[in-house]
mmCIF file with all atom_site columns, C-alpha atoms in Angstrom:
data_model
loop_
_atom_site.group_PDB
_atom_site.id
_atom_site.type_symbol
_atom_site.label_atom_id
_atom_site.label_alt_id
_atom_site.label_comp_id
_atom_site.label_asym_id
_atom_site.label_entity_id
_atom_site.label_seq_id
_atom_site.pdbx_PDB_ins_code
_atom_site.Cartn_x
_atom_site.Cartn_y
_atom_site.Cartn_z
_atom_site.occupancy
_atom_site.B_iso_or_equiv
_atom_site.pdbx_formal_charge
_atom_site.auth_seq_id
_atom_site.auth_comp_id
_atom_site.auth_asym_id
_atom_site.auth_atom_id
_atom_site.pdbx_PDB_model_num
ATOM 1   C CA . MET A 1 1   ? 120.688 110.240 101.756 1.00 52.00 ? 1   MET A CA 1
ATOM 2   C CA . ASN A 1 2   ? 118.015 112.080 99.132  1.00 56.00 ? 2   ASN A CA 1
ATOM 3   C CA . VAL A 1 3   ? 117.357 108.642 97.491  1.00 62.00 ? 3   VAL A CA 1
ATOM 4   C CA . HIS A 1 4   ? 114.410 108.541 94.750  1.00 63.00 ? 4   HIS A CA 1
ATOM 5   C CA . GLY A 1 5   ? 112.277 105.975 94.396  1.00 64.00 ? 5   GLY A CA 1
ATOM 6   C CA . GLY A 1 6   ? 112.399 105.772 90.794  1.00 67.00 ? 6   GLY A CA 1
ATOM 7   C CA . GLU A 1 7   ? 109.882 104.522 88.463  1.00 69.00 ? 7   GLU A CA 1
ATOM 8   C CA . SER A 1 8   ? 109.452 101.128 90.252  1.00 67.00 ? 8   SER A CA 1
ATOM 9   C CA . ARG A 1 9   ? 108.974 102.650 93.750  1.00 64.00 ? 9   ARG A CA 1
ATOM 10  C CA . ILE A 1 10  ? 111.184 99.991  95.526  1.00 60.00 ? 10  ILE A CA 1
ATOM 11  C CA . GLY A 1 11  ? 114.638 102.329 95.523  1.00 56.00 ? 11  GLY A CA 1
ATOM 12  C CA . ALA A 1 12  ? 116.443 104.047 92.860  1.00 61.00 ? 12  ALA A CA 1
ATOM 13  C CA . GLU A 1 13  ? 116.872 101.585 90.547  1.00 62.00 ? 13  GLU A CA 1
ATOM 14  C CA . ALA A 1 14  ? 120.638 101.584 90.643  1.00 64.00 ? 14  ALA A CA 1
ATOM 15  C CA . ILE A 1 15  ? 120.449 101.123 94.220  1.00 67.00 ? 15  ILE A CA 1
ATOM 16  C CA . PRO A 1 16  ? 118.439 98.362  95.874  1.00 65.00 ? 16  PRO A CA 1
ATOM 17  C CA . CYS A 1 17  ? 116.803 99.382  99.242  1.00 65.00 ? 17  CYS A CA 1
ATOM 18  C CA . SER A 1 18  ? 118.736 96.484  100.825 1.00 67.00 ? 18  SER A CA 1
ATOM 19  C CA . THR A 1 19  ? 121.541 98.621  100.221 1.00 69.00 ? 19  THR A CA 1
ATOM 20  C CA . CYS A 1 20  ? 120.829 100.237 103.339 1.00 68.00 ? 20  CYS A CA 1
ATOM 21  C CA . HIS A 1 21  ? 117.293 98.966  104.586 1.00 67.00 ? 21  HIS A CA 1
ATOM 22  C CA . MET A 1 22  ? 117.247 95.196  105.719 1.00 69.00 ? 22  MET A CA 1
ATOM 23  C CA . THR A 1 23  ? 114.525 92.869  106.575 1.00 72.00 ? 23  THR A CA 1
ATOM 24  C CA . SER A 1 24  ? 115.571 91.815  109.940 1.00 70.00 ? 24  SER A CA 1
ATOM 25  C CA . THR A 1 25  ? 114.122 91.844  113.376 1.00 71.00 ? 25  THR A CA 1
ATOM 26  C CA . GLN A 1 26  ? 117.450 92.910  115.081 1.00 70.00 ? 26  GLN A CA 1
ATOM 27  C CA . ALA A 1 27  ? 117.892 96.110  116.513 1.00 69.00 ? 27  ALA A CA 1
ATOM 28  C CA . ASN A 1 28  ? 118.894 99.449  114.766 1.00 63.00 ? 28  ASN A CA 1
ATOM 29  C CA . GLU A 1 29  ? 122.646 99.047  116.615 1.00 67.00 ? 29  GLU A CA 1
ATOM 30  C CA . PRO A 1 30  ? 125.443 99.540  116.485 1.00 66.00 ? 30  PRO A CA 1
ATOM 31  C CA . ALA A 1 31  ? 125.495 103.175 115.057 1.00 63.00 ? 31  ALA A CA 1
ATOM 32  C CA . PRO A 1 32  ? 125.583 104.015 112.097 1.00 64.00 ? 32  PRO A CA 1
ATOM 33  C CA . SER A 1 33  ? 123.559 100.509 111.645 1.00 64.00 ? 33  SER A CA 1
ATOM 34  C CA . PRO A 1 34  ? 121.268 100.345 108.543 1.00 67.00 ? 34  PRO A CA 1
ATOM 35  C CA . PRO A 1 35  ? 117.544 100.618 109.367 1.00 68.00 ? 35  PRO A CA 1
ATOM 36  C CA . ARG A 1 36  ? 116.084 97.267  109.787 1.00 68.00 ? 36  ARG A CA 1
ATOM 37  C CA . ALA A 1 37  ? 112.305 95.839  110.247 1.00 68.00 ? 37  ALA A CA 1
ATOM 38  C CA . GLY A 1 38  ? 110.725 92.679  109.804 1.00 67.00 ? 38  GLY A CA 1
ATOM 39  C CA . ILE A 1 39  ? 108.959 93.300  106.649 1.00 72.00 ? 39  ILE A CA 1
ATOM 40  C CA . ASP A 1 40  ? 110.519 93.927  103.101 1.00 69.00 ? 40  ASP A CA 1
ATOM 41  C CA . TRP A 1 41  ? 111.033 97.721  102.541 1.00 68.00 ? 41  TRP A CA 1
ATOM 42  C CA . GLN A 1 42  ? 109.408 99.851  99.528  1.00 67.00 ? 42  GLN A CA 1
ATOM 43  C CA . LEU A 1 43  ? 108.940 103.546 99.732  1.00 67.00 ? 43  LEU A CA 1
ATOM 44  C CA . ALA A 1 44  ? 105.591 104.774 99.727  1.00 71.00 ? 44  ALA A CA 1
ATOM 45  C CA . PRO A 1 45  ? 103.890 105.986 96.046  1.00 75.00 ? 45  PRO A CA 1
ATOM 46  C CA . VAL A 1 46  ? 105.196 109.479 94.997  1.00 76.00 ? 46  VAL A CA 1
ATOM 47  C CA . ALA A 1 47  ? 101.565 110.729 95.844  1.00 77.00 ? 47  ALA A CA 1
ATOM 48  C CA . PHE A 1 48  ? 102.206 109.831 99.664  1.00 80.00 ? 48  PHE A CA 1
ATOM 49  C CA . ILE A 1 49  ? 105.175 112.070 99.585  1.00 82.00 ? 49  ILE A CA 1
ATOM 50  C CA . TRP A 1 50  ? 104.924 115.062 102.429 1.00 85.00 ? 50  TRP A CA 1
ATOM 51  C CA . PHE A 1 51  ? 107.784 117.198 101.552 1.00 85.00 ? 51  PHE A CA 1
ATOM 52  C CA . GLY A 1 52  ? 107.520 120.463 101.212 1.00 91.00 ? 52  GLY A CA 1
ATOM 53  C CA . LYS A 1 53  ? 103.497 120.329 102.684 1.00 94.00 ? 53  LYS A CA 1
ATOM 54  C CA . SER A 1 54  ? 101.931 122.110 105.256 1.00 95.00 ? 54  SER A CA 1
ATOM 55  C CA . GLY A 1 55  ? 100.165 120.458 108.394 1.00 94.00 ? 55  GLY A CA 1
ATOM 56  C CA . ALA A 1 56  ? 96.923  121.357 106.868 1.00 96.00 ? 56  ALA A CA 1
ATOM 57  C CA . GLU A 1 57  ? 97.952  119.731 103.346 1.00 95.00 ? 57  GLU A CA 1
ATOM 58  C CA . ILE A 1 58  ? 99.208  116.407 105.044 1.00 95.00 ? 58  ILE A CA 1
ATOM 59  C CA . CYS A 1 59  ? 96.160  116.315 107.202 1.00 96.00 ? 59  CYS A CA 1
ATOM 60  C CA . ALA A 1 60  ? 94.071  116.804 104.105 1.00 95.00 ? 60  ALA A CA 1
ATOM 61  C CA . GLN A 1 61  ? 96.081  113.916 102.523 1.00 94.00 ? 61  GLN A CA 1
ATOM 62  C CA . MET A 1 62  ? 95.904  111.570 105.443 1.00 94.00 ? 62  MET A CA 1
ATOM 63  C CA . LYS A 1 63  ? 92.370  111.656 105.705 1.00 94.00 ? 63  LYS A CA 1
ATOM 64  C CA . ASP A 1 64  ? 91.432  111.317 102.080 1.00 94.00 ? 64  ASP A CA 1
ATOM 65  C CA . PRO A 1 65  ? 90.956  107.680 101.182 1.00 94.00 ? 65  PRO A CA 1
ATOM 66  C CA . LYS A 1 66  ? 91.932  108.369 97.494  1.00 91.00 ? 66  LYS A CA 1
ATOM 67  C CA . ARG A 1 67  ? 95.237  109.519 98.768  1.00 88.00 ? 67  ARG A CA 1
ATOM 68  C CA . ASN A 1 68  ? 95.804  107.277 101.911 1.00 89.00 ? 68  ASN A CA 1
ATOM 69  C CA . GLY A 1 69  ? 95.703  103.681 100.827 1.00 88.00 ? 69  GLY A CA 1
ATOM 70  C CA . GLY A 1 70  ? 91.784  103.687 101.025 1.00 93.00 ? 70  GLY A CA 1
ATOM 71  C CA . ARG A 1 71  ? 91.771  103.652 104.710 1.00 95.00 ? 71  ARG A CA 1
ATOM 72  C CA . ASP A 1 72  ? 89.031  105.268 106.978 1.00 97.00 ? 72  ASP A CA 1
ATOM 73  C CA . ALA A 1 73  ? 90.073  106.488 110.167 1.00 97.00 ? 73  ALA A CA 1
ATOM 74  C CA . ALA A 1 74  ? 89.799  103.045 111.710 1.00 97.00 ? 74  ALA A CA 1
ATOM 75  C CA . GLY A 1 75  ? 91.734  101.956 108.867 1.00 97.00 ? 75  GLY A CA 1
ATOM 76  C CA . LEU A 1 76  ? 94.826  104.104 109.583 1.00 97.00 ? 76  LEU A CA 1
ATOM 77  C CA . VAL A 1 77  ? 94.786  103.166 113.319 1.00 97.00 ? 77  VAL A CA 1
ATOM 78  C CA . GLU A 1 78  ? 94.678  99.407  111.829 1.00 97.00 ? 78  GLU A CA 1
ATOM 79  C CA . HIS A 1 79  ? 97.350  100.002 109.381 1.00 94.00 ? 79  HIS A CA 1
ATOM 80  C CA . LEU A 1 80  ? 99.708  100.966 112.154 1.00 95.00 ? 80  LEU A CA 1
ATOM 81  C CA . ARG A 1 81  ? 99.027  97.932  114.650 1.00 96.00 ? 81  ARG A CA 1
ATOM 82  C CA . HIS A 1 82  ? 99.450  95.598  111.319 1.00 93.00 ? 82  HIS A CA 1
ATOM 83  C CA . ASP A 1 83  ? 102.741 97.301  110.527 1.00 89.00 ? 83  ASP A CA 1
ATOM 84  C CA . ALA A 1 84  ? 103.794 96.829  114.244 1.00 91.00 ? 84  ALA A CA 1
ATOM 85  C CA . SER A 1 85  ? 102.724 93.037  114.420 1.00 90.00 ? 85  SER A CA 1
ATOM 86  C CA . LEU A 1 86  ? 105.098 92.417  111.431 1.00 85.00 ? 86  LEU A CA 1
ATOM 87  C CA . ASN A 1 87  ? 108.082 94.539  113.081 1.00 82.00 ? 87  ASN A CA 1
ATOM 88  C CA . GLY A 1 88  ? 107.589 97.007  110.547 1.00 82.00 ? 88  GLY A CA 1
ATOM 89  C CA . PHE A 1 89  ? 109.471 100.348 109.889 1.00 81.00 ? 89  PHE A CA 1
ATOM 90  C CA . ILE A 1 90  ? 106.421 102.615 111.399 1.00 86.00 ? 90  ILE A CA 1
ATOM 91  C CA . PRO A 1 91  ? 107.068 101.219 115.164 1.00 87.00 ? 91  PRO A CA 1
ATOM 92  C CA . ARG A 1 92  ? 111.114 101.360 114.260 1.00 81.00 ? 92  ARG A CA 1
ATOM 93  C CA . GLY A 1 93  ? 110.837 105.114 114.125 1.00 84.00 ? 93  GLY A CA 1
ATOM 94  C CA . TRP A 1 94  ? 110.431 105.314 117.835 1.00 89.00 ? 94  TRP A CA 1
ATOM 95  C CA . ALA A 1 95  ? 113.963 103.058 117.971 1.00 82.00 ? 95  ALA A CA 1
ATOM 96  C CA . PRO A 1 96  ? 116.054 104.316 114.995 1.00 79.00 ? 96  PRO A CA 1
ATOM 97  C CA . GLY A 1 97  ? 119.693 103.172 116.299 1.00 76.00 ? 97  GLY A CA 1
ATOM 98  C CA . ALA A 1 98  ? 122.135 105.266 117.878 1.00 74.00 ? 98  ALA A CA 1
ATOM 99  C CA . GLY A 1 99  ? 122.559 108.943 116.813 1.00 76.00 ? 99  GLY A CA 1
ATOM 100 C CA . ARG A 1 100 ? 119.412 109.209 114.917 1.00 79.00 ? 100 ARG A CA 1
ATOM 101 C CA . SER A 1 101 ? 116.486 111.707 115.968 1.00 85.00 ? 101 SER A CA 1
ATOM 102 C CA . THR A 1 102 ? 112.961 110.042 117.202 1.00 89.00 ? 102 THR A CA 1
ATOM 103 C CA . PRO A 1 103 ? 109.503 111.269 117.269 1.00 90.00 ? 103 PRO A CA 1
ATOM 104 C CA . PRO A 1 104 ? 108.031 112.722 120.037 1.00 93.00 ? 104 PRO A CA 1
ATOM 105 C CA . GLY A 1 105 ? 106.387 110.308 122.550 1.00 96.00 ? 105 GLY A CA 1
ATOM 106 C CA . THR A 1 106 ? 106.188 106.388 122.195 1.00 96.00 ? 106 THR A CA 1
ATOM 107 C CA . PHE A 1 107 ? 104.564 104.536 118.948 1.00 96.00 ? 107 PHE A CA 1
ATOM 108 C CA . GLU A 1 108 ? 101.695 103.868 121.222 1.00 97.00 ? 108 GLU A CA 1
ATOM 109 C CA . ASP A 1 109 ? 101.111 107.376 121.860 1.00 97.00 ? 109 ASP A CA 1
ATOM 110 C CA . HIS A 1 110 ? 101.205 107.674 118.076 1.00 96.00 ? 110 HIS A CA 1
ATOM 111 C CA . VAL A 1 111 ? 98.460  104.980 117.740 1.00 97.00 ? 111 VAL A CA 1
ATOM 112 C CA . LYS A 1 112 ? 96.463  106.771 120.469 1.00 97.00 ? 112 LYS A CA 1
ATOM 113 C CA . ASP A 1 113 ? 96.615  110.205 118.927 1.00 97.00 ? 113 ASP A CA 1
ATOM 114 C CA . MET A 1 114 ? 95.342  108.468 115.527 1.00 97.00 ? 114 MET A CA 1
ATOM 115 C CA . ALA A 1 115 ? 92.147  107.071 117.457 1.00 98.00 ? 115 ALA A CA 1
ATOM 116 C CA . THR A 1 116 ? 91.736  110.293 119.324 1.00 98.00 ? 116 THR A CA 1
ATOM 117 C CA . TRP A 1 117 ? 91.879  112.068 115.825 1.00 97.00 ? 117 TRP A CA 1
ATOM 118 C CA . GLY A 1 118 ? 89.693  109.555 114.050 1.00 97.00 ? 118 GLY A CA 1
ATOM 119 C CA . ALA A 1 119 ? 86.935  109.531 116.707 1.00 98.00 ? 119 ALA A CA 1
ATOM 120 C CA . ALA A 1 120 ? 86.981  113.612 116.642 1.00 97.00 ? 120 ALA A CA 1
ATOM 121 C CA . GLY A 1 121 ? 86.236  113.542 112.988 1.00 97.00 ? 121 GLY A CA 1
ATOM 122 C CA . GLN A 1 122 ? 89.603  113.981 111.579 1.00 97.00 ? 122 GLN A CA 1
ATOM 123 C CA . PRO A 1 123 ? 89.900  117.865 112.199 1.00 97.00 ? 123 PRO A CA 1
ATOM 124 C CA . CYS A 1 124 ? 92.631  119.343 109.966 1.00 96.00 ? 124 CYS A CA 1
ATOM 125 C CA . PRO A 1 125 ? 94.499  122.505 110.801 1.00 92.00 ? 125 PRO A CA 1
ATOM 126 C CA . ASN A 1 126 ? 93.626  125.827 108.464 1.00 85.00 ? 126 ASN A CA 1
#
């Protein structure tokens, strides 16, 4: 959809996020239902954008507290768990609704992978 956050980072200034994203715990069905989650939608800061970055660049950004919301490895896992406790958008990526692709594995697999990565010292590819 190529919507950009604009200055406010809450969505393009003329298109509120709620045009597509809804604060609701209902399932993301039927297709093409807008993405729903139990928390208000807000885009991540521009500095967090991954588009066009290599895996090594994303890894370096994820482990850098100056560029990941001030989180250490445990804080990243806590962020995932906290978002899930609020029925947020991160776990909804594994239940996006009909017609949408999903990441590999499950949300719990992702949390475990993040914890394993943290326990290993957050190694990054070259």
